[in-house]
Short mmCIF file of C-alpha atoms and ligand atoms in Angstrom, two decimals:
data_model
loop_
_atom_site.label_atom_id
_atom_site.label_comp_id
_atom_site.label_asym_id
_atom_site.label_seq_id
_atom_site.Cartn_x
_atom_site.Cartn_y
_atom_site.Cartn_z
CA MET E 155 -185.25 24.08 57.27
CA ALA E 156 -187.16 26.41 59.48
CA ARG E 157 -190.63 25.15 59.67
CA SER E 158 -193.90 27.25 59.74
CA ILE E 159 -195.74 27.77 62.78
CA GLU E 160 -198.66 25.51 61.44
CA THR E 161 -196.16 22.61 60.99
CA LEU E 162 -194.67 23.34 64.47
CA SER E 163 -198.18 23.36 66.02
CA VAL E 164 -198.61 19.66 64.87
CA HIS E 165 -195.23 18.29 64.93
CA GLY E 166 -193.07 20.56 67.21
CA GLY E 167 -191.43 19.01 70.05
CA GLU E 168 -192.94 15.49 69.35
CA LEU E 169 -190.64 12.51 69.01
CA ARG E 170 -191.09 10.72 65.65
CA ASP E 171 -190.80 7.30 67.12
CA LYS E 172 -193.28 7.27 70.18
CA ALA E 173 -193.71 4.53 72.74
CA HIS E 174 -195.72 1.50 71.48
CA ASP E 175 -195.58 3.06 67.96
CA SER E 176 -198.32 5.28 69.01
CA LEU E 177 -199.22 7.93 66.45
CA VAL E 178 -199.83 10.65 69.27
CA THR E 179 -197.78 11.27 72.31
CA PRO E 180 -198.95 9.00 74.90
CA LEU E 181 -200.26 10.13 78.32
CA ILE E 182 -197.89 8.76 80.97
CA LEU E 183 -199.20 8.90 84.47
CA ALA E 184 -196.22 7.15 86.44
CA THR E 185 -195.14 9.01 89.54
CA ALA E 186 -191.69 7.23 89.63
CA TYR E 187 -189.31 5.63 87.08
CA PRO E 188 -187.66 2.55 88.25
CA PHE E 189 -183.80 1.84 87.73
CA GLU E 190 -182.77 -1.33 86.32
CA ASN E 191 -180.35 -1.87 89.23
CA THR E 192 -178.02 -0.09 91.66
CA ASP E 193 -175.38 0.37 89.28
CA GLU E 194 -177.73 2.24 86.91
CA LEU E 195 -178.82 4.52 89.74
CA HIS E 196 -175.16 5.29 90.51
CA ARG E 197 -174.41 6.01 86.89
CA TYR E 198 -177.54 8.28 86.69
CA PHE E 199 -176.66 10.44 89.77
CA ARG E 200 -173.15 10.74 88.44
CA GLY E 201 -174.48 11.99 85.14
CA GLU E 202 -173.05 9.10 83.18
CA HIS E 203 -176.40 7.39 82.26
CA ILE E 204 -178.77 9.78 80.58
CA ARG E 205 -182.33 8.61 81.03
CA GLY E 206 -185.79 10.36 81.33
CA GLU E 207 -187.12 10.71 84.78
CA GLU E 208 -186.64 9.69 88.36
CA TYR E 209 -189.61 11.23 90.19
CA GLY E 210 -192.79 12.84 88.75
CA ARG E 211 -192.28 16.15 90.40
CA TYR E 212 -189.05 16.64 88.44
CA GLY E 213 -190.58 15.70 85.09
CA ASN E 214 -192.87 13.60 83.07
CA PRO E 215 -192.56 12.39 79.47
CA THR E 216 -195.82 13.94 78.48
CA GLN E 217 -194.97 17.29 80.11
CA GLN E 218 -191.68 17.25 78.31
CA VAL E 219 -193.25 16.92 74.90
CA ALA E 220 -195.72 19.77 75.80
CA GLU E 221 -192.61 21.90 76.90
CA ALA E 222 -190.77 21.26 73.72
CA LYS E 223 -193.71 22.06 71.47
CA LEU E 224 -194.11 25.40 73.42
CA SER E 225 -190.34 26.01 73.07
CA ALA E 226 -190.68 25.27 69.34
CA LEU E 227 -193.61 27.69 68.81
CA GLU E 228 -191.75 30.48 70.63
CA GLY E 229 -189.03 30.39 68.06
CA PRO E 230 -185.26 30.45 68.20
CA LEU E 231 -183.13 32.95 70.29
CA PRO E 232 -181.51 35.67 68.22
CA ASN E 233 -178.04 34.39 69.12
CA GLY E 234 -179.14 30.83 68.10
CA GLY E 235 -178.95 29.57 71.69
CA GLU E 236 -180.99 26.74 72.88
CA THR E 237 -184.45 27.55 74.34
CA ASP E 238 -186.52 25.62 76.83
CA ALA E 239 -189.98 25.90 78.28
CA LEU E 240 -191.32 25.12 81.75
CA LEU E 241 -194.94 23.96 81.97
CA SER E 242 -196.67 25.04 85.15
CA ALA E 243 -200.14 24.41 86.80
CA THR E 244 -201.55 27.76 85.82
CA GLY E 245 -200.30 30.88 84.38
CA MET E 246 -200.01 32.51 87.87
CA SER E 247 -197.95 29.57 89.08
CA ALA E 248 -195.63 30.12 86.07
CA ILE E 249 -195.36 33.82 87.12
CA VAL E 250 -194.77 33.17 90.65
CA THR E 251 -192.25 30.58 90.33
CA THR E 252 -190.27 32.61 87.74
CA LEU E 253 -190.30 35.77 90.11
CA LEU E 254 -189.44 33.68 93.19
CA ALA E 255 -186.48 32.26 91.26
CA MET E 256 -185.17 35.72 90.33
CA VAL E 257 -185.39 37.63 93.42
CA LYS E 258 -183.67 38.10 96.84
CA PRO E 259 -184.22 40.88 99.54
CA GLY E 260 -183.09 44.05 98.09
CA THR E 261 -183.90 43.21 94.46
CA HIS E 262 -185.75 45.92 92.68
CA LEU E 263 -188.44 45.01 90.17
CA VAL E 264 -190.19 47.37 87.59
CA ILE E 265 -193.62 46.32 86.71
CA THR E 266 -195.87 48.21 84.25
CA ALA E 267 -199.05 49.44 85.93
CA ASP E 268 -201.52 47.65 83.53
CA SER E 269 -200.03 44.31 84.05
CA TYR E 270 -202.20 41.27 84.96
CA ARG E 271 -203.94 42.31 88.28
CA LYS E 272 -202.69 39.10 90.35
CA THR E 273 -199.06 39.53 89.12
CA ARG E 274 -199.30 43.25 90.36
CA VAL E 275 -200.84 41.95 93.77
CA PHE E 276 -198.02 39.27 94.14
CA VAL E 277 -195.30 41.78 93.62
CA ARG E 278 -196.84 44.64 95.63
CA GLU E 279 -198.14 42.62 98.58
CA PHE E 280 -196.33 39.22 98.70
CA LEU E 281 -192.82 39.81 97.49
CA ALA E 282 -192.74 43.21 99.46
CA LYS E 283 -193.02 41.09 102.61
CA PHE E 284 -189.65 39.49 101.85
CA GLY E 285 -187.76 42.84 101.15
CA VAL E 286 -188.23 42.83 97.36
CA GLU E 287 -188.74 46.42 96.18
CA HIS E 288 -190.55 47.41 93.16
CA THR E 289 -191.85 50.49 91.19
CA SER E 290 -195.15 50.42 89.31
CA CYS E 291 -194.74 52.66 86.21
CA GLU E 292 -196.53 54.03 83.27
CA PRO E 293 -196.85 51.27 80.54
CA SER E 294 -194.25 52.69 78.16
CA VAL E 295 -190.61 52.33 77.56
CA GLU E 296 -190.16 55.96 78.90
CA GLY E 297 -192.17 54.95 81.90
CA ILE E 298 -189.95 51.98 82.54
CA ALA E 299 -186.66 53.94 81.93
CA ALA E 300 -187.76 56.47 84.62
CA ALA E 301 -188.52 53.68 87.14
CA LEU E 302 -185.00 51.84 86.76
CA LYS E 303 -182.73 51.87 89.81
CA PRO E 304 -179.18 50.56 90.29
CA ASN E 305 -180.59 47.42 91.93
CA THR E 306 -183.24 46.69 89.24
CA LYS E 307 -182.96 43.15 88.25
CA LEU E 308 -186.12 42.62 86.27
CA ILE E 309 -188.64 44.57 84.15
CA ILE E 310 -192.06 42.95 84.15
CA THR E 311 -194.32 43.87 81.36
CA GLU E 312 -197.18 42.63 79.24
CA SER E 313 -198.21 43.07 75.64
CA PRO E 314 -201.00 43.42 74.79
CA THR E 315 -202.45 44.30 78.07
CA ASN E 316 -205.85 43.78 79.59
CA PRO E 317 -208.44 45.36 79.13
CA TYR E 318 -207.20 48.18 76.82
CA LEU E 319 -204.81 46.08 74.73
CA ASN E 320 -201.71 48.39 75.14
CA CYS E 321 -198.63 47.11 73.43
CA ILE E 322 -195.07 47.78 74.27
CA ASP E 323 -192.31 48.48 71.72
CA LEU E 324 -190.14 45.37 72.24
CA GLU E 325 -187.10 46.69 70.21
CA ALA E 326 -186.97 49.75 72.47
CA LEU E 327 -187.61 47.82 75.62
CA VAL E 328 -184.72 45.38 75.04
CA LYS E 329 -182.43 48.15 74.02
CA LEU E 330 -183.23 49.94 77.39
CA ALA E 331 -182.84 46.73 79.30
CA LYS E 332 -179.51 45.79 77.81
CA GLU E 333 -177.98 49.23 78.30
CA ASN E 334 -178.92 49.11 81.97
CA ARG E 335 -178.10 45.23 82.39
CA VAL E 336 -181.63 44.40 83.48
CA LYS E 337 -183.57 41.15 82.55
CA THR E 338 -186.87 41.45 80.73
CA MET E 339 -190.06 39.33 81.50
CA ILE E 340 -193.09 39.58 79.23
CA ASP E 341 -196.55 38.21 79.59
CA ALA E 342 -197.59 37.55 76.16
CA THR E 343 -200.76 35.60 76.87
CA LEU E 344 -202.97 37.81 74.88
CA ALA E 345 -200.52 37.93 71.78
CA THR E 346 -199.50 34.13 71.82
CA PRO E 347 -196.47 33.06 69.74
CA TYR E 348 -198.53 33.09 66.66
CA ASN E 349 -198.81 36.90 66.78
CA LEU E 350 -195.73 37.93 68.78
CA GLN E 351 -192.30 36.30 69.23
CA PRO E 352 -190.63 38.29 72.03
CA LEU E 353 -187.45 35.99 72.21
CA SER E 354 -186.64 37.08 68.76
CA TYR E 355 -186.26 40.70 69.99
CA GLY E 356 -183.95 39.53 72.90
CA VAL E 357 -186.56 39.48 75.61
CA ASP E 358 -185.35 37.08 78.36
CA LEU E 359 -188.44 35.42 79.50
CA VAL E 360 -191.94 34.95 77.96
CA VAL E 361 -194.72 33.71 80.13
CA HIS E 362 -198.14 32.52 79.11
CA SER E 363 -201.36 31.50 80.63
CA ALA E 364 -201.92 28.38 78.55
CA THR E 365 -205.39 28.44 79.94
CA LYS E 366 -206.24 30.91 77.25
CA TYR E 367 -205.22 30.58 73.42
CA LEU E 368 -202.53 27.95 73.86
CA GLY E 369 -204.90 25.37 75.48
CA GLY E 370 -207.66 26.96 73.51
CA HIS E 371 -210.66 24.94 74.44
CA ASN E 372 -211.72 26.43 77.91
CA ASP E 373 -211.06 23.24 79.45
CA LEU E 374 -207.44 23.21 80.91
CA MET E 375 -205.49 25.50 83.34
CA ALA E 376 -201.75 25.67 82.75
CA GLY E 377 -199.05 28.10 82.41
CA ALA E 378 -195.53 28.24 80.94
CA VAL E 379 -192.35 30.29 80.86
CA ILE E 380 -189.88 30.15 78.08
CA GLY E 381 -186.42 31.45 77.49
CA ALA E 382 -182.92 30.54 77.25
CA LYS E 383 -182.15 27.11 78.60
CA PRO E 384 -179.71 27.97 81.55
CA LEU E 385 -182.35 30.49 82.79
CA ILE E 386 -185.26 28.05 82.54
CA ASP E 387 -183.12 25.38 84.22
CA ALA E 388 -182.70 27.71 87.21
CA ILE E 389 -186.53 28.23 87.36
CA ARG E 390 -187.08 24.52 86.93
CA GLU E 391 -184.96 23.89 90.09
CA HIS E 392 -187.49 26.04 92.07
CA GLN E 393 -190.47 24.20 90.44
CA GLY E 394 -189.03 21.02 91.75
CA MET E 395 -189.39 22.50 95.17
CA PHE E 396 -192.63 24.39 94.93
CA GLY E 397 -194.24 21.55 93.04
CA ALA E 398 -196.65 23.65 90.89
CA LEU E 399 -196.77 21.14 88.16
CA ALA E 400 -199.19 20.74 85.49
CA ALA E 401 -200.68 17.25 85.78
CA PRO E 402 -199.78 14.82 83.05
CA PHE E 403 -203.17 14.78 81.62
CA THR E 404 -203.20 18.62 81.39
CA ALA E 405 -199.80 18.34 79.35
CA TYR E 406 -201.65 15.62 77.09
CA MET E 407 -204.61 18.07 76.68
CA LEU E 408 -202.31 20.95 75.98
CA ILE E 409 -200.43 19.11 73.22
CA ARG E 410 -203.89 18.07 71.75
CA GLY E 411 -205.01 21.69 71.80
CA LEU E 412 -201.83 22.96 70.27
CA LYS E 413 -202.19 20.78 67.18
CA THR E 414 -204.99 23.42 66.02
CA PHE E 415 -203.18 26.35 67.48
CA ALA E 416 -202.11 27.96 64.28
CA VAL E 417 -205.41 27.39 62.46
CA ARG E 418 -207.38 28.74 65.47
CA MET E 419 -205.33 31.89 65.71
CA LYS E 420 -205.72 32.63 61.98
CA HIS E 421 -209.41 32.54 62.40
CA GLN E 422 -209.37 34.49 65.64
CA ASN E 423 -207.17 37.13 64.21
CA GLU E 424 -209.46 37.67 61.16
CA SER E 425 -212.58 37.46 63.31
CA GLY E 426 -211.32 39.82 66.04
CA GLN E 427 -210.42 42.47 63.32
CA ARG E 428 -213.96 42.18 61.74
CA VAL E 429 -215.83 42.33 64.98
CA ALA E 430 -213.84 45.19 66.08
CA GLU E 431 -214.53 47.09 62.90
CA PHE E 432 -218.15 46.37 63.24
CA LEU E 433 -218.28 47.73 66.69
CA GLU E 434 -216.38 50.84 65.85
CA GLN E 435 -219.04 52.03 63.35
CA HIS E 436 -221.97 50.99 65.56
CA PRO E 437 -223.90 54.17 66.55
CA LYS E 438 -224.48 52.65 70.22
CA VAL E 439 -220.69 52.11 70.69
CA GLU E 440 -218.55 54.96 72.08
CA ARG E 441 -215.22 53.71 71.58
CA VAL E 442 -213.29 50.58 70.64
CA TRP E 443 -209.82 49.28 71.91
CA TYR E 444 -208.36 46.73 69.52
CA PRO E 445 -204.66 46.95 68.44
CA GLY E 446 -205.74 46.23 64.78
CA LEU E 447 -207.68 49.37 64.53
CA ALA E 448 -205.81 52.43 63.36
CA SER E 449 -207.59 54.36 66.15
CA HIS E 450 -205.78 52.36 68.79
CA PRO E 451 -202.98 54.37 70.45
CA ALA E 452 -200.53 51.36 70.10
CA HIS E 453 -201.62 50.50 66.68
CA ALA E 454 -198.32 51.54 64.98
CA ILE E 455 -196.24 49.46 67.49
CA ALA E 456 -198.72 46.64 67.29
CA LYS E 457 -198.51 46.59 63.37
CA LYS E 458 -194.69 46.73 63.48
CA GLN E 459 -194.14 43.63 65.72
CA MET E 460 -197.31 41.44 65.36
CA ARG E 461 -198.59 39.13 62.82
CA GLY E 462 -202.10 39.56 63.90
CA PHE E 463 -203.96 41.08 66.90
CA SER E 464 -205.82 38.06 68.46
CA SER E 465 -209.43 38.27 69.42
CA LEU E 466 -209.87 40.18 72.73
CA ILE E 467 -211.75 43.51 72.22
CA SER E 468 -212.85 46.12 74.68
CA PHE E 469 -215.46 48.77 74.05
CA THR E 470 -217.55 51.26 75.79
CA ILE E 471 -221.26 51.71 75.01
CA LYS E 472 -223.17 54.94 74.94
CA GLY E 473 -224.68 54.52 78.38
CA GLY E 474 -223.54 53.34 81.84
CA LEU E 475 -223.06 50.19 83.88
CA VAL E 476 -226.77 49.22 83.66
CA GLU E 477 -226.92 49.62 79.95
CA GLY E 478 -223.73 47.63 79.62
CA SER E 479 -225.35 44.76 81.48
CA LYS E 480 -228.33 44.94 79.06
CA VAL E 481 -226.01 44.47 76.09
CA VAL E 482 -224.25 41.45 77.84
CA ASP E 483 -227.48 39.93 78.87
CA ALA E 484 -229.11 40.32 75.43
CA CYS E 485 -226.22 38.52 73.65
CA GLU E 486 -227.44 34.87 72.65
CA ILE E 487 -224.09 33.44 71.42
CA PRO E 488 -221.22 34.65 73.92
CA TYR E 489 -221.31 33.30 77.48
CA LEU E 490 -221.09 35.89 80.34
CA ALA E 491 -217.83 34.58 81.83
CA PRO E 492 -214.23 35.76 82.54
CA SER E 493 -211.18 34.15 80.58
CA LEU E 494 -210.48 34.26 76.74
CA GLY E 495 -209.06 32.52 74.05
CA GLY E 496 -211.35 29.36 73.62
CA PRO E 497 -213.81 28.45 70.91
CA GLU E 498 -216.82 29.85 72.96
CA SER E 499 -216.87 33.51 72.72
CA LEU E 500 -217.20 35.25 76.21
CA ILE E 501 -218.35 38.79 77.12
CA GLU E 502 -218.17 40.56 80.40
CA GLN E 503 -218.14 43.84 82.14
CA PRO E 504 -214.65 44.44 83.79
CA ALA E 505 -216.26 46.69 86.37
CA LEU E 506 -218.39 43.82 87.52
CA MET E 507 -216.27 40.69 86.73
CA SER E 508 -212.73 41.74 87.78
CA TYR E 509 -213.48 44.76 89.86
CA TYR E 510 -216.75 43.93 91.59
CA ASP E 511 -215.06 44.58 95.02
CA LYS E 512 -214.29 48.21 94.07
CA ALA E 513 -216.39 51.32 94.43
CA PRO E 514 -216.97 53.12 91.13
CA GLU E 515 -214.48 55.88 92.18
CA GLU E 516 -211.95 53.34 92.83
CA ARG E 517 -212.55 51.64 89.47
CA ALA E 518 -212.26 55.06 87.70
CA ALA E 519 -208.95 55.52 89.53
CA LEU E 520 -207.70 52.22 88.00
CA GLY E 521 -209.05 53.28 84.59
CA ILE E 522 -211.85 50.74 84.70
CA ARG E 523 -214.75 52.55 82.91
CA GLU E 524 -218.32 51.78 84.13
CA ASN E 525 -219.64 51.47 80.43
CA LEU E 526 -216.69 49.12 79.48
CA ILE E 527 -217.48 45.67 77.88
CA ARG E 528 -214.73 43.12 77.15
CA MET E 529 -215.38 40.44 74.60
CA SER E 530 -213.23 37.37 73.64
CA VAL E 531 -213.99 36.45 70.10
CA GLY E 532 -214.26 32.62 69.75
CA LEU E 533 -214.33 30.32 67.01
CA GLU E 534 -217.94 30.74 65.94
CA GLY E 535 -219.00 32.33 62.42
CA THR E 536 -218.05 35.92 62.51
CA ASP E 537 -221.22 36.95 60.77
CA ASP E 538 -223.32 35.27 63.52
CA LEU E 539 -221.36 37.13 66.18
CA ILE E 540 -221.86 40.48 64.51
CA ALA E 541 -225.55 39.89 64.02
CA ASP E 542 -225.80 38.91 67.66
CA LEU E 543 -223.95 41.93 68.93
CA ASN E 544 -226.09 44.18 66.49
CA GLN E 545 -229.26 43.02 68.12
CA ALA E 546 -227.89 43.28 71.64
CA LEU E 547 -226.49 46.73 71.13
CA ASN E 548 -229.75 47.85 69.50
CA LYS E 549 -231.72 46.94 72.81
CA ILE E 550 -230.32 50.02 74.43
C1 PLP H 1113 -205.33 34.59 82.62
C2 PLP H 1113 -204.07 35.24 82.71
C3 PLP H 1113 -203.09 35.15 83.57
C4 PLP H 1113 -203.17 34.09 84.60
O1 PLP H 1113 -203.24 32.84 84.08
P1 PLP H 1113 -204.08 31.49 84.90
O2 PLP H 1113 -203.82 30.29 84.06
O3 PLP H 1113 -205.53 31.81 85.12
O4 PLP H 1113 -203.23 31.43 86.21
C5 PLP H 1113 -201.77 36.00 83.49
N1 PLP H 1113 -201.64 36.78 82.55
C6 PLP H 1113 -202.71 37.05 81.65
C7 PLP H 1113 -202.44 37.99 80.75
C8 PLP H 1113 -203.83 36.33 81.70
O5 PLP H 1113 -204.80 36.74 80.81
#
């Protein structure tokens, strides 16, 4: 019987009988796994003796449970095929390892222009050095269609995006990709598998920064890529060479954090919606971007394919950069920090946090408004957050 995401968060991927009769998945720190004797070694390398690990860079029992849990949360493939997940040291290492596994000189990639900044920099500045071509396009299915070339291998996109929470129509995206025999990779960090299940639409690879909602406690860095097992096997081969593993302790912490994943997401979806609605009617607020609001340009797409809309909200205030700083500094509950998805609410001005190095004109060209504020709604009481934002906004 298919289990709910709440049950999968707690039990998904875990062995019922664990080592030492432990109730929770143990943290295994070993770097190597001894063979009983030379005969067992021979049988292992001939594929006749199936056992866990050999050397820590190729796998770890705690990591494997974290991967199985992520795979379970992401849901089945539409064709019923087996999925797998690869855990990585960070979201970026998951993205980099995946892309390096997919390209060779002459490969063409299509990347939507509002993808995560470091992903774009990696494609534009690093992969280009090795003869990998790319086209950066408007973040829509039409934009992607116009950017495809005969040598396009992969479409890299994101949903929702940061900071304007644009969402891409997955049904239309996959149809386009299949017609053109191109693979699709989506960074669904902001949605999480609670709110969006891209594999069910036929997307080939889903990547996450598990640093955000999946870890969920602002205390670990990890990333993951999930897809059909043969594709993940190929990426895992590269991981064994690049070595960008998540440490066993990180895997343990991720399993622990994921136990409350569904419960946290339910709260954060509700709280995000209420805070966005509050902001939208506040006289000091100019505009709010949140996919759960009818005013958001991608609301119809988001509503069609998402269970909820997570808790990242962007808004402009009536004022400029300085007034924005005043609001941020007047907040008593959220911390002034980058990142998102944890229990502590975080607030920041993208113009200063992610684009400090850019002049205002360059920021404008990138669509980063001077009066923009981004907030990650955490797990605090929603009324407390609304009251706090209200007093902070009323200071300008
Ligand atoms: C944070 C983030 C990343 C990078 O993840 P790290 O764990 O920081 O390496 C990638 N994509 C999105 C959408 C993110 O929010």
